[in-house]
Tab-separated table of N, CA and C in Angstrom:
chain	number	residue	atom	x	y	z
A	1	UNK	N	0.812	-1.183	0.000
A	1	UNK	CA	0.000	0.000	0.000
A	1	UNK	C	0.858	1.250	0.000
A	2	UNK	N	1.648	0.732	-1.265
A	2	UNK	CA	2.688	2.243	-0.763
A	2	UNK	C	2.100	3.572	-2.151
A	3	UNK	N	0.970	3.150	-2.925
A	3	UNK	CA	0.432	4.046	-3.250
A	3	UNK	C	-0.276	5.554	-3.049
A	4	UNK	N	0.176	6.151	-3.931
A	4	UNK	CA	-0.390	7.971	-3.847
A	4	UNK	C	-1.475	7.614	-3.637
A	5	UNK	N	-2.262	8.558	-2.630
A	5	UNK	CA	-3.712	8.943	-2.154
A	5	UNK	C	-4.243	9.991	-2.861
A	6	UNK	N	-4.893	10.071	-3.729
A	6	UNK	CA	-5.465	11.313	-4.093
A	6	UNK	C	-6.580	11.791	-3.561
A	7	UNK	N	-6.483	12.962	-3.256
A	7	UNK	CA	-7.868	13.712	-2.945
A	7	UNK	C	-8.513	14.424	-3.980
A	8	UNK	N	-9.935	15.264	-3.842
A	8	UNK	CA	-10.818	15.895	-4.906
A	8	UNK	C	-9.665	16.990	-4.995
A	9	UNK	N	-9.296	17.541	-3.960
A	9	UNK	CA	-8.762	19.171	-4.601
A	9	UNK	C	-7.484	19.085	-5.493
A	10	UNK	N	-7.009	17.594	-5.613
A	10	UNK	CA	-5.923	17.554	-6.311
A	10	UNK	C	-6.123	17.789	-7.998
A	11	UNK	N	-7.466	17.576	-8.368
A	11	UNK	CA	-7.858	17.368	-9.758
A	11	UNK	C	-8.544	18.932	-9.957
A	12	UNK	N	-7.957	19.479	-11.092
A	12	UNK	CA	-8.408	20.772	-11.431
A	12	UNK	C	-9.540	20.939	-11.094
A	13	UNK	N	-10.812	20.038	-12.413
A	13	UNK	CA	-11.834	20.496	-12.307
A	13	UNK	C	-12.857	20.093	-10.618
A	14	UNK	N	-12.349	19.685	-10.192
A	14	UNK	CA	-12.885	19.307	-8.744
A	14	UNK	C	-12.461	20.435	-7.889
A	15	UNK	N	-11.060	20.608	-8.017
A	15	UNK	CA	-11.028	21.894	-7.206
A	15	UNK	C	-11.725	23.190	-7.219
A	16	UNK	N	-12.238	23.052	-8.680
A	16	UNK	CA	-13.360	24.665	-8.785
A	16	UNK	C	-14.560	24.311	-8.447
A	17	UNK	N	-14.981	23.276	-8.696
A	17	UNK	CA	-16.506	22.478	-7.941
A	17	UNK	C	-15.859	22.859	-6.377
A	18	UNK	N	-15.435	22.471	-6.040
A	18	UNK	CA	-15.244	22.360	-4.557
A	18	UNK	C	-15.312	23.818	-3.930
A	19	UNK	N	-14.246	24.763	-4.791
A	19	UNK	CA	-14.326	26.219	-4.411
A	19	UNK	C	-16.151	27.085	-4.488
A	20	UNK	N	-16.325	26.553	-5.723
A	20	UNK	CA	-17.890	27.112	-6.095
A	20	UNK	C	-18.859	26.964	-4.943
A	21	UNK	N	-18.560	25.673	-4.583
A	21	UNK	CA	-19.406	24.724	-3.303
A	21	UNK	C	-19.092	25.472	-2.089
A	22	UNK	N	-17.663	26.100	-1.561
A	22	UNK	CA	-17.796	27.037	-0.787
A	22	UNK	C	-17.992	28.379	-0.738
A	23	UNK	N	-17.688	28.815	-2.023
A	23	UNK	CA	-18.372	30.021	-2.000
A	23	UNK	C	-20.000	30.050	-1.963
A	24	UNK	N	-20.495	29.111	-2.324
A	24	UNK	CA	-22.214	29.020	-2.418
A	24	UNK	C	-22.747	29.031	-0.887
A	25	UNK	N	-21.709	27.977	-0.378
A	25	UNK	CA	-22.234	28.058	1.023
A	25	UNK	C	-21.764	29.530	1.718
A	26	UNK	N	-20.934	29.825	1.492
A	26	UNK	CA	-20.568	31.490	2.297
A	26	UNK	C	-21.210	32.393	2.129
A	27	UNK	N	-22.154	32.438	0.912
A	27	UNK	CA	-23.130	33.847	0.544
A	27	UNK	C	-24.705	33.438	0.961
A	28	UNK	N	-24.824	31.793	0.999
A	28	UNK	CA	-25.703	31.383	1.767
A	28	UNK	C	-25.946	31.469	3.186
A	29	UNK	N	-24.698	31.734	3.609
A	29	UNK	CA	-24.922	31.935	4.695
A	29	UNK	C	-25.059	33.087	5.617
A	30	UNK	N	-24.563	33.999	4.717
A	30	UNK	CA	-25.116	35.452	4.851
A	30	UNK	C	-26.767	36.232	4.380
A	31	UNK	N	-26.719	35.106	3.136
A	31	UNK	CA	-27.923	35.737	3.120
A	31	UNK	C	-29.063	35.062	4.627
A	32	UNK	N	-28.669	34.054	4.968
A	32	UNK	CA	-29.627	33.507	6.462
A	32	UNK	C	-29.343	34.764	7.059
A	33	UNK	N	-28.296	34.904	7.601
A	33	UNK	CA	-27.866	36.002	8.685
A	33	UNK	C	-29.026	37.335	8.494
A	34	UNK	N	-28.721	37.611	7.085
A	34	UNK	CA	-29.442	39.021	6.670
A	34	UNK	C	-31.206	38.295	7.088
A	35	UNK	N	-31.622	37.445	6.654
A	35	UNK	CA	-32.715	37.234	6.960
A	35	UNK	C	-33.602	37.180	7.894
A	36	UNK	N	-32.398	36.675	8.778
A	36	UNK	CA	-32.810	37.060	10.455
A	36	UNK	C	-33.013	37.898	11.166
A	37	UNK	N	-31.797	38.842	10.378
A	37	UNK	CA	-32.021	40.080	11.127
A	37	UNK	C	-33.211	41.284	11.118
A	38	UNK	N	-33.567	40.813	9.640
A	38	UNK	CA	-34.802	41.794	8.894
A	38	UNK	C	-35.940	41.099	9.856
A	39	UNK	N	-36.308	39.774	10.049
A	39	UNK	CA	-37.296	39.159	10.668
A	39	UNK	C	-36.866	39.741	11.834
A	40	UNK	N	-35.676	40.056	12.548
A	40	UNK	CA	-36.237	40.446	14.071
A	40	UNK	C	-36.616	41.502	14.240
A	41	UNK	N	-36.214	42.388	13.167
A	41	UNK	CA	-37.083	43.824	13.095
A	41	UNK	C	-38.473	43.972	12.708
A	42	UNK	N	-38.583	43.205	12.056
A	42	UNK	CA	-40.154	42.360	11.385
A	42	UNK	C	-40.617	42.565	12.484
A	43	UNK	N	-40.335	41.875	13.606
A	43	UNK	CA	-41.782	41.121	14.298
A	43	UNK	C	-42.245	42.063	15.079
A	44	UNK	N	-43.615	42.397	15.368
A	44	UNK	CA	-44.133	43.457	16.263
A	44	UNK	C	-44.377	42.875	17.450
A	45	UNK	N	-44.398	41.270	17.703
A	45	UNK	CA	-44.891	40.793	18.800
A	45	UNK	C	-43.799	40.582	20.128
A	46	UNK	N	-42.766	40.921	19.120
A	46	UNK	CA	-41.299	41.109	20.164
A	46	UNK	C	-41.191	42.316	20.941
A	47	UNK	N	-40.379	42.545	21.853
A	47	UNK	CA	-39.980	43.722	22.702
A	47	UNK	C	-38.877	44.023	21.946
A	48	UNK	N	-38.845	45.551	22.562
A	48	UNK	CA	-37.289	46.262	21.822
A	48	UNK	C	-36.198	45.599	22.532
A	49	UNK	N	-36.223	45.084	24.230
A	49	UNK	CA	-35.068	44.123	24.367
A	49	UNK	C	-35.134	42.808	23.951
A	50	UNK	N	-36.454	42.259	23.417
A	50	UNK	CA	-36.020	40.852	22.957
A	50	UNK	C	-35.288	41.126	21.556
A	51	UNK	N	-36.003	42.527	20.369
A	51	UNK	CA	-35.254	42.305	19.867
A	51	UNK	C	-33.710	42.598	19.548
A	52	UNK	N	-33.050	43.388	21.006
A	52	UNK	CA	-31.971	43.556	21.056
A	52	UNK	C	-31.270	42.376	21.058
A	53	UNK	N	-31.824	41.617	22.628
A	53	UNK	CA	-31.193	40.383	22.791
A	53	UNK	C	-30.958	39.403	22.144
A	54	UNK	N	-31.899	38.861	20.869
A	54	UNK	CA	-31.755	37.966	19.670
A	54	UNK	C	-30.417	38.492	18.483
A	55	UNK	N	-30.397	40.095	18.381
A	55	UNK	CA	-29.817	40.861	17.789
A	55	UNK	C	-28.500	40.485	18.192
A	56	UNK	N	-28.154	40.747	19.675
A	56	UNK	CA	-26.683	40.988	20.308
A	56	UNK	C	-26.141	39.166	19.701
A	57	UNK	N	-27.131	38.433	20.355
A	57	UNK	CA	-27.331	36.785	20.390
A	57	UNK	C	-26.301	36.631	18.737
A	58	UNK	N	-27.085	36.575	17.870
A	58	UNK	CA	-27.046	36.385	16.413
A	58	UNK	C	-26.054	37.219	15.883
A	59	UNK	N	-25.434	38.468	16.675
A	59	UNK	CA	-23.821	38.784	15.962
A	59	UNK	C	-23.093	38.408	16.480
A	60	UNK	N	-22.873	37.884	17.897
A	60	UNK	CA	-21.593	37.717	18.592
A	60	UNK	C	-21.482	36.642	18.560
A	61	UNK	N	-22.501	35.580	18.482
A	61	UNK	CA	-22.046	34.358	17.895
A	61	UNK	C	-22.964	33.802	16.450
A	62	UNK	N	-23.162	33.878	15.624
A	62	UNK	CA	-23.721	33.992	14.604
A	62	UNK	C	-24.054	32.624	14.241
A	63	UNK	N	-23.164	31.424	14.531
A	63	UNK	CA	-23.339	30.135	14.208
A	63	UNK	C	-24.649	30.021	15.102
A	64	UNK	N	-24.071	29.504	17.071
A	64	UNK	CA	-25.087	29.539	17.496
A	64	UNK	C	-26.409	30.423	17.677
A	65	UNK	N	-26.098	31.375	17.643
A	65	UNK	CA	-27.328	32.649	17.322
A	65	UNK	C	-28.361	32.118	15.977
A	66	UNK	N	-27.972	31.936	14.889
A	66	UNK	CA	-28.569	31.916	13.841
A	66	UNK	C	-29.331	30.022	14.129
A	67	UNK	N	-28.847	29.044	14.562
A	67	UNK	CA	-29.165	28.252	14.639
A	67	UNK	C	-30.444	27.726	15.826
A	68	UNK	N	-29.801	28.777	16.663
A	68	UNK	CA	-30.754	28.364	17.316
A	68	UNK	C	-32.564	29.726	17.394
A	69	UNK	N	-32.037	30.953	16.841
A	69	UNK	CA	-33.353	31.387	16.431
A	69	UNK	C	-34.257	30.656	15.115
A	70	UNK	N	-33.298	30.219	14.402
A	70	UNK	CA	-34.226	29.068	13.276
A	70	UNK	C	-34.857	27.943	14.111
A	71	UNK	N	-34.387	27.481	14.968
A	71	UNK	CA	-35.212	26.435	15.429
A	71	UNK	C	-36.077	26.937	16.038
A	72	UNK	N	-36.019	28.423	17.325
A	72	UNK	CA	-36.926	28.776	17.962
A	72	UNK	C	-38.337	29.545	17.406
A	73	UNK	N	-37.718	30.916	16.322
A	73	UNK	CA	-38.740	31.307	15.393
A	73	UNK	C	-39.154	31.003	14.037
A	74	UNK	N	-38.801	30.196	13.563
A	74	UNK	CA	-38.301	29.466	12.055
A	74	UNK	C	-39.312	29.441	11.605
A	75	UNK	N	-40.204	28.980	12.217
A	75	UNK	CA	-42.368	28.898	11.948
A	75	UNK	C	-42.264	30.078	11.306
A	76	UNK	N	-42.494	30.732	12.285
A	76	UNK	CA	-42.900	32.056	12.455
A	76	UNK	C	-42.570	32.962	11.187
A	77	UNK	N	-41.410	33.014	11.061
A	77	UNK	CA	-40.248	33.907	9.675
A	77	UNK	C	-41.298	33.592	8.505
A	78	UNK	N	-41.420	32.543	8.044
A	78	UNK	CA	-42.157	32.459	7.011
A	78	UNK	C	-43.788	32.820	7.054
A	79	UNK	N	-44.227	32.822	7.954
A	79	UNK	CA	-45.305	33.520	7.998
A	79	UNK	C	-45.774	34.916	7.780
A	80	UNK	N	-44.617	35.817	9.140
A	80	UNK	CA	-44.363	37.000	8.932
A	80	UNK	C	-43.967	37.267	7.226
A	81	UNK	N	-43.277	36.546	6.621
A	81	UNK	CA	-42.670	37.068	5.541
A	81	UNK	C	-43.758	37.397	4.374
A	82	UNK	N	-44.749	36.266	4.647
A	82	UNK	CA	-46.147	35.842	3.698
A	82	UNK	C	-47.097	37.516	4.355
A	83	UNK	N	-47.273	37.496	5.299
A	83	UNK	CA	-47.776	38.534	5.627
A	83	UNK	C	-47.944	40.263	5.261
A	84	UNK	N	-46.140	40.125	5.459
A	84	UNK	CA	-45.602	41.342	4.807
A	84	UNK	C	-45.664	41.663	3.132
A	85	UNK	N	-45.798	40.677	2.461
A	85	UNK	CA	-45.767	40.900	0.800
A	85	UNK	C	-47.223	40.713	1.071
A	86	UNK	N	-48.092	40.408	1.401
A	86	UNK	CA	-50.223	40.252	1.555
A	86	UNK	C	-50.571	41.717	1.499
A	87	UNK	N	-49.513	42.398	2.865
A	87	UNK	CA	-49.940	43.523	3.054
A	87	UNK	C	-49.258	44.561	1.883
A	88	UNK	N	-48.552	44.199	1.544
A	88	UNK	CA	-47.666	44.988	-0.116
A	88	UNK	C	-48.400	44.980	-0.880
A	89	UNK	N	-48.874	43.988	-1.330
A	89	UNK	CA	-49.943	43.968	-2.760
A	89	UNK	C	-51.010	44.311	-2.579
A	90	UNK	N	-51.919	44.556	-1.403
A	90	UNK	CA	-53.127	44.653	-0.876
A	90	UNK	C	-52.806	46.488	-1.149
A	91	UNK	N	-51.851	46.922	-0.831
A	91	UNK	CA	-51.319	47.970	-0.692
A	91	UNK	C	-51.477	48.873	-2.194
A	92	UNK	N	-49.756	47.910	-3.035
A	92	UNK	CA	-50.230	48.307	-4.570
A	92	UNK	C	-51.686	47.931	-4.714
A	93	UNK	N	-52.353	46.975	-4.778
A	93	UNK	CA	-53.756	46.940	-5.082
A	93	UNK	C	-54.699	48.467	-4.899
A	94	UNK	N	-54.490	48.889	-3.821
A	94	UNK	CA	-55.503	49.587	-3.415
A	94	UNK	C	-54.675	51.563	-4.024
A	95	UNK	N	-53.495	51.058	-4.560
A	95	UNK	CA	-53.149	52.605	-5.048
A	95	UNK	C	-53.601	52.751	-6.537
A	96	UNK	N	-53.245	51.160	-7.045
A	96	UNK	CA	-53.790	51.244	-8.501
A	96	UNK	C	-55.087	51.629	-8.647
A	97	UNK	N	-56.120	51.123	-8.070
A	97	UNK	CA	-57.656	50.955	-7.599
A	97	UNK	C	-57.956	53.101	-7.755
A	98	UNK	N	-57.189	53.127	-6.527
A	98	UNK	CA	-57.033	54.678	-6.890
A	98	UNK	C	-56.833	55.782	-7.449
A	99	UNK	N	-55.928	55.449	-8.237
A	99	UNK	CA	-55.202	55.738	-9.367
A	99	UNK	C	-56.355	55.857	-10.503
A	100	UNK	N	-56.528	54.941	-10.731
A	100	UNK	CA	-57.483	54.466	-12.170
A	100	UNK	C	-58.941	55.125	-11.937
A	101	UNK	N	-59.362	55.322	-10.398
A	101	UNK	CA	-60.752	55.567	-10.447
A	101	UNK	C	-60.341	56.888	-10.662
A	102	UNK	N	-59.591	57.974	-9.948
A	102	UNK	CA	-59.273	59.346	-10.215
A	102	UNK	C	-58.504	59.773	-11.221
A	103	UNK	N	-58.757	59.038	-12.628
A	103	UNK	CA	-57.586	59.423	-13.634
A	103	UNK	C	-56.411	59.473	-13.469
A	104	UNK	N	-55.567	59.831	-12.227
A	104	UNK	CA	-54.677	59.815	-12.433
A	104	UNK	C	-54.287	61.365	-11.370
A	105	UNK	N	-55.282	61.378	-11.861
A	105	UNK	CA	-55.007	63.138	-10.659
A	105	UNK	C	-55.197	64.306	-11.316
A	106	UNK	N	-55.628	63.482	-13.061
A	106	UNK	CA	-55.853	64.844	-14.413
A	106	UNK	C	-56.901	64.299	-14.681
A	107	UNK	N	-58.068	65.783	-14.723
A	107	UNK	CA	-59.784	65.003	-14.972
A	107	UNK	C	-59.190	65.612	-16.638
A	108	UNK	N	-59.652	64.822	-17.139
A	108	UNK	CA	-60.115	64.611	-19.088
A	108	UNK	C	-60.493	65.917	-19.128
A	109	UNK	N	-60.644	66.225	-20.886
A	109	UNK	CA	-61.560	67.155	-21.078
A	109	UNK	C	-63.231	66.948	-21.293
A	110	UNK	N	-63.600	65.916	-21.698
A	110	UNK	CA	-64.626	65.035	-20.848
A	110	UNK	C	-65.218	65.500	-20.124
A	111	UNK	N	-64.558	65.007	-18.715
A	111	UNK	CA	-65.129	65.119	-17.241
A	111	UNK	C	-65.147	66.711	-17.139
A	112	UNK	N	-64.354	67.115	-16.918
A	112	UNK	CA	-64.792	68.615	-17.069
A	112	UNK	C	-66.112	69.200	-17.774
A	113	UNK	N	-66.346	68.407	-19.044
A	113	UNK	CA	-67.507	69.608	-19.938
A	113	UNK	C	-69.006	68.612	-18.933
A	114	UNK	N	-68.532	67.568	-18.497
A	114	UNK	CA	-69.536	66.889	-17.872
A	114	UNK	C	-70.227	68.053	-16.741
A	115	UNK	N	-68.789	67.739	-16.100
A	115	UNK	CA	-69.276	68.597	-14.904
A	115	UNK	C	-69.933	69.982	-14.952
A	116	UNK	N	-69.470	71.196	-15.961
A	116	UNK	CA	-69.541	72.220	-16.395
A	116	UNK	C	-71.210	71.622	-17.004
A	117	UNK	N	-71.119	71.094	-17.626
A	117	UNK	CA	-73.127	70.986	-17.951
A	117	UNK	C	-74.083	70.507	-16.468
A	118	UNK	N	-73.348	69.788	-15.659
A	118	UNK	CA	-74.337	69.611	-14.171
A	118	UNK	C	-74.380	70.618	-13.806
A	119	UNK	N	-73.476	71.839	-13.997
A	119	UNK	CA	-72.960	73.437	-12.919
A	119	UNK	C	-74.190	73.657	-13.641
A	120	UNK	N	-74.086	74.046	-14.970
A	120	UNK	CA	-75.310	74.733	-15.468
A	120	UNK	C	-76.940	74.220	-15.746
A	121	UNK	N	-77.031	72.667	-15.143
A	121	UNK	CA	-78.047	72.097	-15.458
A	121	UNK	C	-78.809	72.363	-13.656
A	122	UNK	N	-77.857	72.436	-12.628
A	122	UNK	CA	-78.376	73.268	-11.317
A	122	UNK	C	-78.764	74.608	-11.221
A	123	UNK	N	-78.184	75.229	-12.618
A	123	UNK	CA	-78.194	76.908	-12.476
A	123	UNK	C	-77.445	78.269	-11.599
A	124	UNK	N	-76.341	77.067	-11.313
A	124	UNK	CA	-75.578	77.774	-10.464
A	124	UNK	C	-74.556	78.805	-12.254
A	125	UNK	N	-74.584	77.828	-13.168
A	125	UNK	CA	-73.765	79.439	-13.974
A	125	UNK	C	-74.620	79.399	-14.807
A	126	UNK	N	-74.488	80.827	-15.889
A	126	UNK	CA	-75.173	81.267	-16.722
A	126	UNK	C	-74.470	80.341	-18.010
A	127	UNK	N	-76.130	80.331	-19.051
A	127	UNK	CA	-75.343	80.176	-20.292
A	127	UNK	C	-74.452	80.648	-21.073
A	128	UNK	N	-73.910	82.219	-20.686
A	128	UNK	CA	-72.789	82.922	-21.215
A	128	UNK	C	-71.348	82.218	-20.309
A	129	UNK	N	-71.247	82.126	-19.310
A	129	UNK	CA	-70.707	81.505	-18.260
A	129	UNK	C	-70.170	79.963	-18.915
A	130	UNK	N	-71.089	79.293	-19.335
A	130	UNK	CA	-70.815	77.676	-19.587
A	130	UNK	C	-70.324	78.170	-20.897
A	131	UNK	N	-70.693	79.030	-21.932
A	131	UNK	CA	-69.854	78.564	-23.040
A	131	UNK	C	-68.534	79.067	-22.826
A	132	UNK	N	-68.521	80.457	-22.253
A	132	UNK	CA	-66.936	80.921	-22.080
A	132	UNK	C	-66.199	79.777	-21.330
A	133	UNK	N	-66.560	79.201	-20.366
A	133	UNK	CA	-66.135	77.879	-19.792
A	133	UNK	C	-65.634	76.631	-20.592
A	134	UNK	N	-66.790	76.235	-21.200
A	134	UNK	CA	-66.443	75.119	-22.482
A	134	UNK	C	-65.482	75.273	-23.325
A	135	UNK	N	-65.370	76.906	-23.916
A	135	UNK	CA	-64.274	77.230	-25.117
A	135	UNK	C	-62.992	77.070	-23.792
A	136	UNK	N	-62.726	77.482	-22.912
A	136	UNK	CA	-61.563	77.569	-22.131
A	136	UNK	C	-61.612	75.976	-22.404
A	137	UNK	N	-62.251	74.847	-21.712
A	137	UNK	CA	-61.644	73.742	-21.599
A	137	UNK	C	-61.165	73.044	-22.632
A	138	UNK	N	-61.926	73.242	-24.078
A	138	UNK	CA	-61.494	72.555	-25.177
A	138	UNK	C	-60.453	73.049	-25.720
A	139	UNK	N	-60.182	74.569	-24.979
A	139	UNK	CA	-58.732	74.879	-25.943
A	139	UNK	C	-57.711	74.459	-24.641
A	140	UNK	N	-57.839	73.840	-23.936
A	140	UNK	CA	-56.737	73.112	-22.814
A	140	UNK	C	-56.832	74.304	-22.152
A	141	UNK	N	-57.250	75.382	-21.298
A	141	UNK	CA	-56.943	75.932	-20.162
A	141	UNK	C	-57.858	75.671	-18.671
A	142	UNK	N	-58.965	74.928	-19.194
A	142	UNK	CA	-59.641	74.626	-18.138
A	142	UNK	C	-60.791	75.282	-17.778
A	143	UNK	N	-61.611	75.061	-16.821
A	143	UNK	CA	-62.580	76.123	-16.418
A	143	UNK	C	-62.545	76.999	-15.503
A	144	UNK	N	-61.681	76.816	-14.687
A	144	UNK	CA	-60.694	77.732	-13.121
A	144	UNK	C	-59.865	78.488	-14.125
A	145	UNK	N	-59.461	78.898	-14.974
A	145	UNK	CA	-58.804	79.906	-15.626
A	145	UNK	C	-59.051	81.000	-16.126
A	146	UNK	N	-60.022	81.813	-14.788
A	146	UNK	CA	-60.307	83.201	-14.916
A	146	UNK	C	-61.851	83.700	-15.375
A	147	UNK	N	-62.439	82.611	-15.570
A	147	UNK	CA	-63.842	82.470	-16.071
A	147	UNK	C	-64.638	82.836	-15.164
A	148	UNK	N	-64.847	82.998	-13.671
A	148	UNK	CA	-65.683	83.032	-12.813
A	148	UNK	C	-66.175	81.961	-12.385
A	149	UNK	N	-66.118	80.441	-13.655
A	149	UNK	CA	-66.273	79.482	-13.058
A	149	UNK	C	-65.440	78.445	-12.200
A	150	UNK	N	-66.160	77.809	-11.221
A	150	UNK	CA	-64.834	77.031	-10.264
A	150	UNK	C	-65.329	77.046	-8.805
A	151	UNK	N	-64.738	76.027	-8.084
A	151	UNK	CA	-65.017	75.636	-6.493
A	151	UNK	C	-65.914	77.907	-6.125
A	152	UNK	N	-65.295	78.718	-6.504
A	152	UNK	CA	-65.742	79.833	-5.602
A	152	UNK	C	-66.972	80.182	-6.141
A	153	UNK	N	-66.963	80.188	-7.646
A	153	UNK	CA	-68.428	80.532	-8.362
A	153	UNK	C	-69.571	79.868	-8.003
A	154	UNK	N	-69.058	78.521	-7.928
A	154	UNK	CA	-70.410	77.336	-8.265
A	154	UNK	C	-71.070	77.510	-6.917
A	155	UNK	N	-70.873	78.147	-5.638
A	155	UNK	CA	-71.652	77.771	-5.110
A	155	UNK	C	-72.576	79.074	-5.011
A	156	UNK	N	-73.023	80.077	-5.919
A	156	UNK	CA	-73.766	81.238	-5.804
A	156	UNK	C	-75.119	81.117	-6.185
């Protein structure tokens, strides 16, 4: 048995598998770290010293810190996490929703001559009033642009 022993790192392409394999695990293992830490800020059901103490826990020793809050809150992380993107989209949901029902925050020229015919179909403006109004909106300046009509007129 007086034969050479070879190992994996002796063979090129094994040695870059092998390197890849630790670098995968080293950025893996930061990204846990980072994950934890966002979840202990996450949680509202914690105290500011628990979440110090998990905090202090999980940098000064990071192996045991990180191992043993995965076993203790590990449930939990993924829940919170499901939670937090529910409440994101519920979120975008409800700006788009908004968005779309209020144009955008620019009423049409449309909505304007709409409205400008309800002003004058209440009698709050005159028919000289609505057309000088109408010509303002169709040439793009609007009906608040010096016309008398607008939030101060309409209510006379």
């Amino acid at each position: 048995m007086s034969g050479q022993t070879y190992l994996a790192y002796d063979f090129p392409l094994l040695s870059v598998f092998w390197s890849m394999l630790w670098l995968f695990l080293w950025i893996m293992w930061f990204v846990l770290l980072f994950r934890i830490v966002v979840d202990i800020f996450r949680d509202d059901d914690m105290s500011g010293w628990a979440k110090a103490g998990w905090l202090v826990f999980v940098v000064l020793l990071p192996f045991l810190g990180a191992f043993v809050y995965v076993i203790a809150r590990g449930k939990n992380m993924g829940r919170r996490e499901v939670a937090q993107a529910r409440a994101q989209q519920a979120a975008f949901d409800s700006y788009i929703r908004e968005t779309a029902k209020h144009g955008g925050g620019h009423p049409s020229s449309v909505d304007e001559l709409a409205k400008l015919s309800e002003i004058r179909s209440r009698g709050d403006i005159t028919d000289d009033e609505y057309r000088r109004a109408k010509e303002l909106v169709l040439s793009g300046h609007g009906p608040s642009a010096g016309t008398g009509v607008g939030p101060s007129a309409a209510g006379h």
